[in-house]
Amino acid sequence: MQQTQSENREINRPSSGGSGEGKPKPPRQPLSLTDLGLRVAGLAFVDGIAIWFALTLINNNNPIPAILILLVTAVINYIFLSNRLYPIRWLTPGLVLLLLMVIYPIGYNVYISLTNYSRGNALSREQVVTQLKEQTYQPANAITYSWTAYRSPDGQNYKVILVSADKSKAFIGDASGLKPTAIPATLPDTLDGYTRLTPFQAAAAGEALAKYNLKSGDLAIQFTSSTEAKEILSKYSYDAASGNLTDLETSTVYRPVRGTFTAPDGKTLTPGFVDVVGIENYTKAFTDPSITGPFIGVFIWTFIFAALTVFLTFWVGLLMALVLNDAQLPLRTMWRVILFIPYTIPGFITALIWAGLFSIGGPVGISSKSLFGEGFSWFADPNAAKTMLLFINLWLGYPYMMLICLGALQSIPTDMYEAATIDGASQFQKFWGLTLPLLLVSVGPLLIGSFAFNFNNFTIVQLVTAGGPANPTTTTPAGQTDILISYTYRLAFTSGDLAFAAAISLFIFAIIATITAFSFRFTKQLEEVLT
Amino acid sequence: MADVKVRSAPAAAKTGGATISGARRLNMVLKLVVAFFASLLALYPVVYVISASMNPTNTISDLIPANPTLANYSKLATDQNYPVLLWLFNSIKVSLLATVIGVFLTTIGAYAFSRFRFKGRRNGMLFILLIQLFPNTLALVSIYLLLLQIGDLIPWLGLNSHLGLILVYAGGSLGSGTWLMKGFFDTIPKDIDESGVVDGATGSQIFFFLLLPLLRPILAVMAILTFIGTYADFILARVLLTSKDNYTMAVGLSSLLGEGGANRASQWGLFAAGAVIGAVPVVVVFLFMQKQLVGGLTSGAVKG
């Protein structure tokens, strides 16, 4: 990138007179009605969507996000109507998207990593309490009834006659509740114009009747079969002040322990809820022996995978570049196009094709059997699987290095070589003393970029081996070829431990950020762009 | 090889001496051998997949099929169980919209950073640099949960929706894109803006009518590279799209062959045909625009 001299200059707007260097410079433009009209129309559109979205959220009992959205919208309106904030207008649309799809998820990721969010603990405390309170039990003295349903002529309403099993009590129930009645000797065919239903028809009626929430005293009536109904009670009561849940049947008190209601004897209730557990997800990677072992294995392999990939692609790419850099090579353009082809194919397709070729029925798989024995499979042996991944990644990645090296080789001034020749340097000395150091200056940052990319190269690992072969010694879903990002994926979406996965992804972030910050120290890139 | 001899003869004459000419010739032969075998290896899977896609037996092992047919292609075009054309359409739709949104927002953001001096500009750029270090594949878990929750309220923006995925992709391209694009804006002399100001143009007129036309070539390259990058993404599409009809090419093809495991032969012919369909558009664009794209690629990588 050429940096032009003019870039450090300010735009001297003739009409903006007087404002000094470094201060915000609103372009004082003539008021344009089209401009204002467009802005107002655009804002009206955005505001409309925001208000609709906020109302939807409020209707679903999510007032806090709704307020946030309205606040952001208000800020947007201010930015677009204030002339002082003119430059910010250009940034706003991007910033809003960045806020929604990048910054908020990062913050949310940090939060999740501090919780116990997992498949069994995915609901909020309120949702769990509501769910548990729906559970019921039948108290010891509960009465069992036989029931008969009646349907209104329009088919919309139902009535029910309940007769206790010992024929001592009877009720008529409808939408308004239960009313005691005399015990009928025989069940009438019609009741207030409602027709009696057979037990076969009663299933549909049972559902409708359940919605009436019939109660005898404080005991609820539950329709347990097409003929039988029972008195039941809510099993749990929740005390919001202490956060405890009491089992009314056994009088056991369950305390919330790290997202799970737990009895004194250790019995727990499912589901659990999402609770903040602090840095436990971070520490358990290093302290829990069942996790530490596989985690360290994945960690080391991630580094080896990324480093070896960069090393191999660089050297093979450089070799190809040296071959192609010879102007006298016959058919040079043809070789260059052919050698470039692997890079043009989307990575997921390459990965799948090679996975097929290496598989048991594939040509590579079949010929390897004659070489390494009948039982050999590239997917069963960890070292073979790792070699295969590195080979495929080399095939995929060397053309990029080849192109970069070709460009860099051509930019090395030829007079340096002439000087070296005059000083009597051999070809070998010229390469190691001249070509390579000069090449690394321009290619170095790209190698670091390539390292960072391959550090997170999920596609190739997932599509070729899916992390396999499995590690038999571990309970966490860490395969022997898993890298950190695929381990994260498996933790989150195979074993459902989203919180731990979130913690691992932040760990990857820390590593990548360190490496990139390190690379910035060696390039002038940062200062160049910040000017 | 005769060609080599003729061409290397003057070079040998210039440096003088039969030994150097011999070494030069050996050198060239070695280079040709390397180029030849490397090309063989580069073409092997490509040729293999093209031939497998025309293999009627759906097996993986023979290089030249006995009775080549296009049956696999017609099956993919018609069989509802393998909606490869739908996946291709989904991929193109998602990548195209993500690219348009991403490149547009990147460009206007970069314009502000390059052309205006305002409070918080430097911090804003450093902040974007920091954000860019965190690729959105790392926020996978929270993006998944975010779209899951949005989906409860607005299904067309939540999980398994294309719009949700498009916004995730577009948002993810903003960080590095803004830096890159700012560099491109910096290469355009500010005299051009000034001439616009003298003529009474507003900021948006300068942007749309003076600067954008100058940036058109690099914008096209950026857009194509963003498109190809999005097209090739697997992880986000895999996590965020759950129903077969919404899959992109990457998720669909992997479901056709199966993820992981040693035995991948069951639908090899169909997969091969799908792979050809999925790869051809990108390969063609790449080969035709090689020079421009490579320029963008290397400067892009340098810039972040």
CSV table of C-alpha atoms in Angstrom, one decimal, chain A residues 94-438:
chain,number,residue,atom,x,y,z
A,94,GLY,CA,-21.5,-0.1,11.1
A,95,LEU,CA,-21.2,0.5,14.8
A,96,VAL,CA,-24.8,-0.6,15.3
A,97,LEU,CA,-24.2,-3.9,13.5
A,98,LEU,CA,-20.9,-4.3,15.3
A,99,LEU,CA,-22.7,-3.7,18.6
A,100,LEU,CA,-25.4,-6.3,17.9
A,101,MET,CA,-23.4,-9.0,16.2
A,102,VAL,CA,-19.9,-8.7,17.6
A,103,ILE,CA,-19.6,-6.6,20.8
A,104,TYR,CA,-22.7,-7.9,22.5
A,105,PRO,CA,-21.9,-11.5,21.7
A,106,ILE,CA,-18.4,-11.0,23.2
A,107,GLY,CA,-19.8,-9.6,26.4
A,108,TYR,CA,-22.4,-12.3,26.5
A,109,ASN,CA,-19.7,-14.9,25.9
A,110,VAL,CA,-17.8,-13.6,28.9
A,111,TYR,CA,-21.0,-13.7,31.0
A,112,ILE,CA,-21.8,-17.3,29.9
A,113,SER,CA,-18.2,-18.4,30.7
A,114,LEU,CA,-18.8,-17.3,34.3
A,115,THR,CA,-22.0,-19.3,34.7
A,116,ASN,CA,-22.9,-23.0,34.7
A,117,TYR,CA,-24.9,-22.7,31.4
A,118,SER,CA,-25.3,-26.3,30.1
A,119,ARG,CA,-27.9,-28.6,28.6
A,120,GLY,CA,-29.3,-29.4,32.1
A,121,ASN,CA,-29.0,-25.8,33.3
A,122,ALA,CA,-30.4,-23.7,30.4
A,123,LEU,CA,-33.4,-22.0,31.9
A,124,SER,CA,-33.7,-19.0,34.2
A,125,ARG,CA,-34.5,-19.6,37.9
A,126,GLU,CA,-38.1,-18.2,37.3
A,127,GLN,CA,-38.7,-20.7,34.5
A,128,VAL,CA,-37.4,-23.6,36.5
A,129,VAL,CA,-39.5,-22.7,39.5
A,130,THR,CA,-42.6,-22.3,37.3
A,131,GLN,CA,-41.9,-25.7,35.8
A,132,LEU,CA,-41.4,-27.4,39.1
A,133,LYS,CA,-44.5,-25.8,40.7
A,134,GLU,CA,-46.6,-27.5,38.0
A,135,GLN,CA,-45.6,-30.9,39.4
A,136,THR,CA,-48.3,-32.3,41.7
A,137,TYR,CA,-48.7,-35.2,44.1
A,138,GLN,CA,-51.7,-37.1,45.6
A,139,PRO,CA,-52.0,-36.6,49.3
A,140,ALA,CA,-52.7,-39.6,51.5
A,141,ASN,CA,-56.4,-38.7,52.1
A,142,ALA,CA,-57.1,-37.8,48.5
A,143,ILE,CA,-60.4,-39.0,47.0
A,144,THR,CA,-60.6,-40.7,43.7
A,145,TYR,CA,-63.6,-39.9,41.5
A,146,SER,CA,-65.2,-41.5,38.5
A,147,TRP,CA,-66.2,-38.8,36.0
A,148,THR,CA,-68.7,-38.4,33.2
A,149,ALA,CA,-68.5,-35.5,30.7
A,150,TYR,CA,-71.4,-33.6,29.0
A,151,ARG,CA,-71.0,-31.5,25.9
A,152,SER,CA,-72.9,-28.3,25.0
A,153,PRO,CA,-74.9,-28.4,21.7
A,154,ASP,CA,-72.3,-26.1,20.0
A,155,GLY,CA,-69.5,-28.3,21.2
A,156,GLN,CA,-67.6,-25.5,22.9
A,157,ASN,CA,-68.4,-26.1,26.6
A,158,TYR,CA,-68.4,-29.0,28.8
A,159,LYS,CA,-69.8,-30.0,32.2
A,160,VAL,CA,-68.7,-32.9,34.3
A,161,ILE,CA,-70.3,-35.1,37.0
A,162,LEU,CA,-67.8,-36.4,39.6
A,163,VAL,CA,-68.8,-39.2,41.9
A,164,SER,CA,-66.4,-40.3,44.6
A,165,ALA,CA,-65.3,-43.9,44.6
A,166,ASP,CA,-67.1,-44.7,47.9
A,167,LYS,CA,-70.3,-42.9,46.5
A,168,SER,CA,-70.3,-40.5,49.4
A,169,LYS,CA,-69.8,-37.3,47.5
A,170,ALA,CA,-70.7,-35.9,44.1
A,171,PHE,CA,-70.0,-32.7,42.2
A,172,ILE,CA,-71.1,-31.0,39.0
A,173,GLY,CA,-68.2,-29.1,37.5
A,174,ASP,CA,-68.0,-26.5,34.7
A,175,ALA,CA,-66.1,-23.4,33.8
A,176,SER,CA,-67.3,-21.6,36.9
A,177,GLY,CA,-66.0,-24.4,39.3
A,178,LEU,CA,-67.3,-27.3,41.3
A,179,LYS,CA,-70.8,-27.4,42.9
A,180,PRO,CA,-71.8,-30.2,45.3
A,181,THR,CA,-74.8,-32.1,44.1
A,182,ALA,CA,-76.9,-35.1,45.3
A,183,ILE,CA,-75.5,-38.5,44.4
A,184,PRO,CA,-77.2,-39.5,41.2
A,185,ALA,CA,-78.6,-43.0,41.2
A,186,THR,CA,-78.1,-43.3,37.5
A,187,LEU,CA,-76.3,-40.8,35.3
A,188,PRO,CA,-78.7,-38.7,33.2
A,189,ASP,CA,-78.4,-38.7,29.4
A,190,THR,CA,-78.5,-34.9,29.3
A,191,LEU,CA,-77.5,-32.3,31.8
A,192,ASP,CA,-79.0,-28.8,31.3
A,193,GLY,CA,-79.2,-29.4,27.6
A,194,TYR,CA,-75.7,-30.9,27.4
A,195,THR,CA,-75.4,-34.4,26.0
A,196,ARG,CA,-73.5,-37.1,27.7
A,197,LEU,CA,-70.3,-38.4,26.2
A,198,THR,CA,-69.1,-41.9,26.0
A,199,PRO,CA,-65.6,-42.7,27.6
A,200,PHE,CA,-64.3,-42.8,24.0
A,201,GLN,CA,-65.3,-39.3,23.3
A,202,ALA,CA,-64.2,-38.1,26.8
A,203,ALA,CA,-60.5,-37.8,25.9
A,204,ALA,CA,-61.1,-34.5,24.1
A,205,ALA,CA,-63.4,-33.4,26.9
A,206,GLY,CA,-60.7,-34.2,29.5
A,207,GLU,CA,-58.3,-31.7,27.9
A,208,ALA,CA,-60.9,-29.0,27.9
A,209,LEU,CA,-61.9,-29.8,31.5
A,210,ALA,CA,-58.3,-29.7,32.7
A,211,LYS,CA,-58.2,-26.1,31.6
A,212,TYR,CA,-61.1,-25.2,33.9
A,213,ASN,CA,-58.8,-25.9,36.9
A,214,LEU,CA,-61.4,-27.5,39.0
A,215,LYS,CA,-60.8,-27.4,42.7
A,216,SER,CA,-62.4,-29.1,45.7
A,217,GLY,CA,-61.3,-26.9,48.6
A,218,ASP,CA,-57.6,-26.4,48.0
A,219,LEU,CA,-57.2,-29.8,46.3
A,220,ALA,CA,-57.0,-29.6,42.5
A,221,ILE,CA,-58.9,-32.3,40.4
A,222,GLN,CA,-56.7,-34.1,37.9
A,223,PHE,CA,-58.3,-36.2,35.1
A,224,THR,CA,-56.0,-39.2,35.2
A,225,SER,CA,-57.9,-41.5,32.7
A,226,SER,CA,-61.0,-41.3,30.6
A,227,THR,CA,-63.1,-42.4,33.6
A,228,GLU,CA,-61.1,-41.6,36.6
A,229,ALA,CA,-60.1,-38.3,38.3
A,230,LYS,CA,-58.1,-37.7,41.5
A,231,GLU,CA,-57.5,-34.9,44.0
A,232,ILE,CA,-54.0,-33.6,43.9
A,233,LEU,CA,-51.8,-30.9,45.5
A,234,SER,CA,-48.9,-28.8,44.2
A,235,LYS,CA,-45.7,-30.7,45.0
A,236,TYR,CA,-43.5,-27.7,45.6
A,237,SER,CA,-43.8,-24.3,47.1
A,238,TYR,CA,-41.2,-21.6,46.4
A,239,ASP,CA,-40.1,-19.0,48.9
A,240,ALA,CA,-38.8,-16.1,46.9
A,241,ALA,CA,-37.1,-14.4,49.9
A,242,SER,CA,-34.8,-17.4,50.8
A,243,GLY,CA,-34.8,-18.9,47.3
A,244,ASN,CA,-35.7,-22.3,48.8
A,245,LEU,CA,-38.0,-24.8,47.3
A,246,THR,CA,-40.0,-27.0,49.7
A,247,ASP,CA,-41.4,-30.4,48.7
A,248,LEU,CA,-44.8,-30.4,50.4
A,249,GLU,CA,-45.2,-34.1,50.2
A,250,THR,CA,-42.0,-35.0,52.1
A,251,SER,CA,-41.4,-31.6,53.7
A,252,THR,CA,-37.8,-31.6,52.3
A,253,VAL,CA,-36.3,-28.2,51.8
A,254,TYR,CA,-34.2,-27.8,48.6
A,255,ARG,CA,-31.7,-25.0,48.6
A,256,PRO,CA,-30.3,-23.6,45.4
A,257,VAL,CA,-26.7,-24.7,45.1
A,258,ARG,CA,-24.9,-23.5,42.0
A,259,GLY,CA,-27.9,-23.6,39.8
A,260,THR,CA,-29.5,-26.8,41.2
A,261,PHE,CA,-32.1,-27.2,43.9
A,262,THR,CA,-30.4,-29.6,46.3
A,263,ALA,CA,-31.8,-31.4,49.4
A,264,PRO,CA,-29.7,-31.8,52.6
A,265,ASP,CA,-29.2,-35.4,51.7
A,266,GLY,CA,-27.7,-34.4,48.3
A,267,LYS,CA,-30.8,-35.2,46.2
A,268,THR,CA,-31.2,-32.8,43.3
A,269,LEU,CA,-34.1,-31.6,41.2
A,270,THR,CA,-34.0,-31.3,37.4
A,271,PRO,CA,-33.9,-29.1,35.5
A,272,GLY,CA,-31.3,-26.8,37.0
A,273,PHE,CA,-31.1,-23.1,36.2
A,274,VAL,CA,-28.4,-20.7,35.0
A,275,ASP,CA,-26.4,-19.4,37.9
A,276,VAL,CA,-23.2,-17.4,38.1
A,277,VAL,CA,-20.4,-19.7,39.4
A,278,GLY,CA,-17.4,-17.4,38.9
A,279,ILE,CA,-14.1,-18.4,37.4
A,280,GLU,CA,-14.7,-22.1,38.0
A,281,ASN,CA,-14.9,-22.8,34.2
A,282,TYR,CA,-11.4,-21.3,33.8
A,283,THR,CA,-9.8,-23.1,36.8
A,284,LYS,CA,-11.3,-26.5,36.0
A,285,ALA,CA,-9.3,-26.7,32.8
A,286,PHE,CA,-6.2,-26.8,35.0
A,287,THR,CA,-7.4,-28.5,38.2
A,288,ASP,CA,-9.9,-31.1,37.3
A,289,PRO,CA,-7.8,-34.2,36.4
A,290,SER,CA,-10.5,-35.7,34.0
A,291,ILE,CA,-10.4,-32.5,32.0
A,292,THR,CA,-6.8,-31.2,32.3
A,293,GLY,CA,-5.2,-34.2,30.6
A,294,PRO,CA,-7.2,-34.0,27.3
A,295,PHE,CA,-7.2,-30.2,27.4
A,296,ILE,CA,-3.4,-30.1,27.6
A,297,GLY,CA,-3.3,-32.6,24.7
A,298,VAL,CA,-5.7,-30.5,22.6
A,299,PHE,CA,-3.7,-27.4,23.5
A,300,ILE,CA,-0.4,-28.8,22.4
A,301,TRP,CA,-1.8,-30.3,19.2
A,302,THR,CA,-3.3,-26.9,18.3
A,303,PHE,CA,0.1,-25.3,18.4
A,304,ILE,CA,1.8,-28.1,16.6
A,305,PHE,CA,-0.9,-28.1,13.9
A,306,ALA,CA,-0.8,-24.4,13.3
A,307,ALA,CA,3.0,-24.2,13.5
A,308,LEU,CA,3.7,-27.2,11.3
A,309,THR,CA,1.1,-26.0,8.8
A,310,VAL,CA,2.8,-22.6,8.5
A,311,PHE,CA,6.2,-24.2,8.3
A,312,LEU,CA,5.3,-26.8,5.6
A,313,THR,CA,3.2,-24.5,3.5
A,314,PHE,CA,5.9,-21.8,3.6
A,315,TRP,CA,8.7,-24.1,2.5
A,316,VAL,CA,6.7,-25.9,-0.2
A,317,GLY,CA,5.3,-22.6,-1.3
A,318,LEU,CA,8.8,-21.0,-1.4
A,319,LEU,CA,10.1,-24.0,-3.4
A,320,MET,CA,7.4,-23.6,-5.9
A,321,ALA,CA,7.9,-19.9,-6.1
A,322,LEU,CA,11.7,-20.4,-6.7
A,323,VAL,CA,10.8,-22.9,-9.5
A,324,LEU,CA,8.3,-20.5,-11.1
A,325,ASN,CA,10.4,-17.4,-10.6
A,326,ASP,CA,12.7,-18.7,-13.4
A,327,ALA,CA,11.7,-16.7,-16.5
A,328,GLN,CA,13.2,-19.4,-18.7
A,329,LEU,CA,11.0,-22.2,-17.3
A,330,PRO,CA,9.1,-23.7,-20.2
A,331,LEU,CA,5.3,-23.4,-19.9
A,332,ARG,CA,5.7,-21.2,-16.9
A,333,THR,CA,2.1,-19.7,-17.0
A,334,MET,CA,0.6,-23.2,-17.3
A,335,TRP,CA,2.5,-24.5,-14.2
A,336,ARG,CA,1.6,-21.4,-12.3
A,337,VAL,CA,-2.2,-21.8,-13.0
A,338,ILE,CA,-2.2,-25.5,-12.2
A,339,LEU,CA,-0.2,-25.0,-9.0
A,340,PHE,CA,-2.7,-22.3,-8.0
A,341,ILE,CA,-5.8,-24.4,-8.5
A,342,PRO,CA,-5.9,-26.0,-5.0
A,343,TYR,CA,-6.3,-22.5,-3.5
A,344,THR,CA,-9.3,-21.6,-5.7
A,345,ILE,CA,-11.4,-24.5,-4.5
A,346,PRO,CA,-13.4,-23.6,-1.4
A,347,GLY,CA,-11.7,-25.2,1.7
A,348,PHE,CA,-14.7,-27.2,2.8
A,349,ILE,CA,-14.9,-29.0,-0.6
A,350,THR,CA,-11.2,-29.8,-0.6
A,351,ALA,CA,-11.4,-31.1,3.0
A,352,LEU,CA,-14.3,-33.4,2.0
A,353,ILE,CA,-12.7,-34.6,-1.2
A,354,TRP,CA,-9.5,-35.6,0.6
A,355,ALA,CA,-11.5,-37.1,3.4
A,356,GLY,CA,-13.1,-39.3,0.8
A,357,LEU,CA,-9.8,-40.2,-0.9
A,358,PHE,CA,-8.3,-41.2,2.5
A,359,SER,CA,-11.3,-43.1,3.7
A,360,ILE,CA,-11.4,-46.9,3.8
A,361,GLY,CA,-12.9,-47.3,0.3
A,362,GLY,CA,-10.9,-44.4,-1.2
A,363,PRO,CA,-7.9,-44.9,-3.4
A,364,VAL,CA,-5.4,-43.5,-0.9
A,365,GLY,CA,-7.0,-45.6,1.8
A,366,ILE,CA,-6.8,-48.8,-0.3
A,367,SER,CA,-3.2,-48.3,-1.4
A,368,SER,CA,-2.2,-47.5,2.2
A,369,LYS,CA,-3.6,-50.9,3.2
A,370,SER,CA,-1.2,-52.7,0.9
A,371,LEU,CA,1.6,-50.6,2.4
A,372,PHE,CA,0.8,-50.6,6.1
A,373,GLY,CA,-1.2,-53.8,6.5
A,374,GLU,CA,-4.9,-54.8,6.2
A,375,GLY,CA,-6.0,-53.2,9.5
A,376,PHE,CA,-4.6,-49.8,8.7
A,377,SER,CA,-6.9,-46.8,8.5
A,378,TRP,CA,-6.0,-43.2,8.3
A,379,PHE,CA,-8.8,-42.4,10.7
A,380,ALA,CA,-8.1,-44.9,13.4
A,381,ASP,CA,-4.5,-44.2,14.3
A,382,PRO,CA,-3.9,-40.8,16.0
A,383,ASN,CA,-0.6,-40.2,14.4
A,384,ALA,CA,-1.8,-41.2,10.9
A,385,ALA,CA,-4.8,-39.0,11.3
A,386,LYS,CA,-2.6,-36.0,12.3
A,387,THR,CA,-0.3,-36.7,9.4
A,388,MET,CA,-3.3,-36.8,7.1
A,389,LEU,CA,-4.6,-33.5,8.4
A,390,LEU,CA,-1.2,-31.8,7.9
A,391,PHE,CA,-0.9,-33.2,4.4
A,392,ILE,CA,-4.4,-31.9,3.4
A,393,ASN,CA,-3.7,-28.6,5.0
A,394,LEU,CA,-0.4,-28.4,3.1
A,395,TRP,CA,-2.2,-29.1,-0.2
A,396,LEU,CA,-4.7,-26.4,0.6
A,397,GLY,CA,-2.3,-23.8,1.8
A,398,TYR,CA,0.9,-23.9,-0.2
A,399,PRO,CA,-0.4,-21.9,-3.2
A,400,TYR,CA,-1.1,-18.9,-1.0
A,401,MET,CA,2.5,-19.0,0.3
A,402,MET,CA,3.7,-19.6,-3.3
A,403,LEU,CA,1.9,-16.4,-4.5
A,404,ILE,CA,3.2,-14.3,-1.7
A,405,CYS,CA,6.8,-15.6,-2.1
A,406,LEU,CA,6.6,-15.0,-5.9
A,407,GLY,CA,5.6,-11.4,-5.3
A,408,ALA,CA,8.3,-10.9,-2.7
A,409,LEU,CA,11.0,-12.6,-4.8
A,410,GLN,CA,10.2,-10.3,-7.7
A,411,SER,CA,10.5,-7.2,-5.4
A,412,ILE,CA,14.0,-8.0,-4.3
A,413,PRO,CA,16.3,-5.7,-6.3
A,414,THR,CA,18.5,-7.6,-8.8
A,415,ASP,CA,21.5,-5.3,-8.1
A,416,MET,CA,21.8,-6.9,-4.7
A,417,TYR,CA,22.4,-10.2,-6.4
A,418,GLU,CA,24.9,-8.7,-8.7
A,419,ALA,CA,26.8,-7.2,-5.8
A,420,ALA,CA,26.8,-10.6,-4.1
A,421,THR,CA,28.0,-12.3,-7.3
A,422,ILE,CA,30.9,-9.8,-7.5
A,423,ASP,CA,31.8,-10.6,-3.9
A,424,GLY,CA,32.0,-14.2,-4.9
A,425,ALA,CA,28.9,-15.5,-3.1
A,426,SER,CA,27.7,-19.0,-4.1
A,427,GLN,CA,24.0,-19.7,-5.0
A,428,PHE,CA,23.6,-21.3,-1.6
A,429,GLN,CA,25.0,-18.3,0.2
A,430,LYS,CA,22.9,-15.9,-1.9
A,431,PHE,CA,19.8,-17.8,-0.9
A,432,TRP,CA,20.5,-18.0,2.9
A,433,GLY,CA,22.1,-14.6,3.2
A,434,LEU,CA,20.1,-12.5,0.8
A,435,THR,CA,16.9,-14.1,-0.5
A,436,LEU,CA,15.5,-15.6,2.7
A,437,PRO,CA,16.1,-12.7,5.1
A,438,LEU,CA,14.6,-10.2,2.6
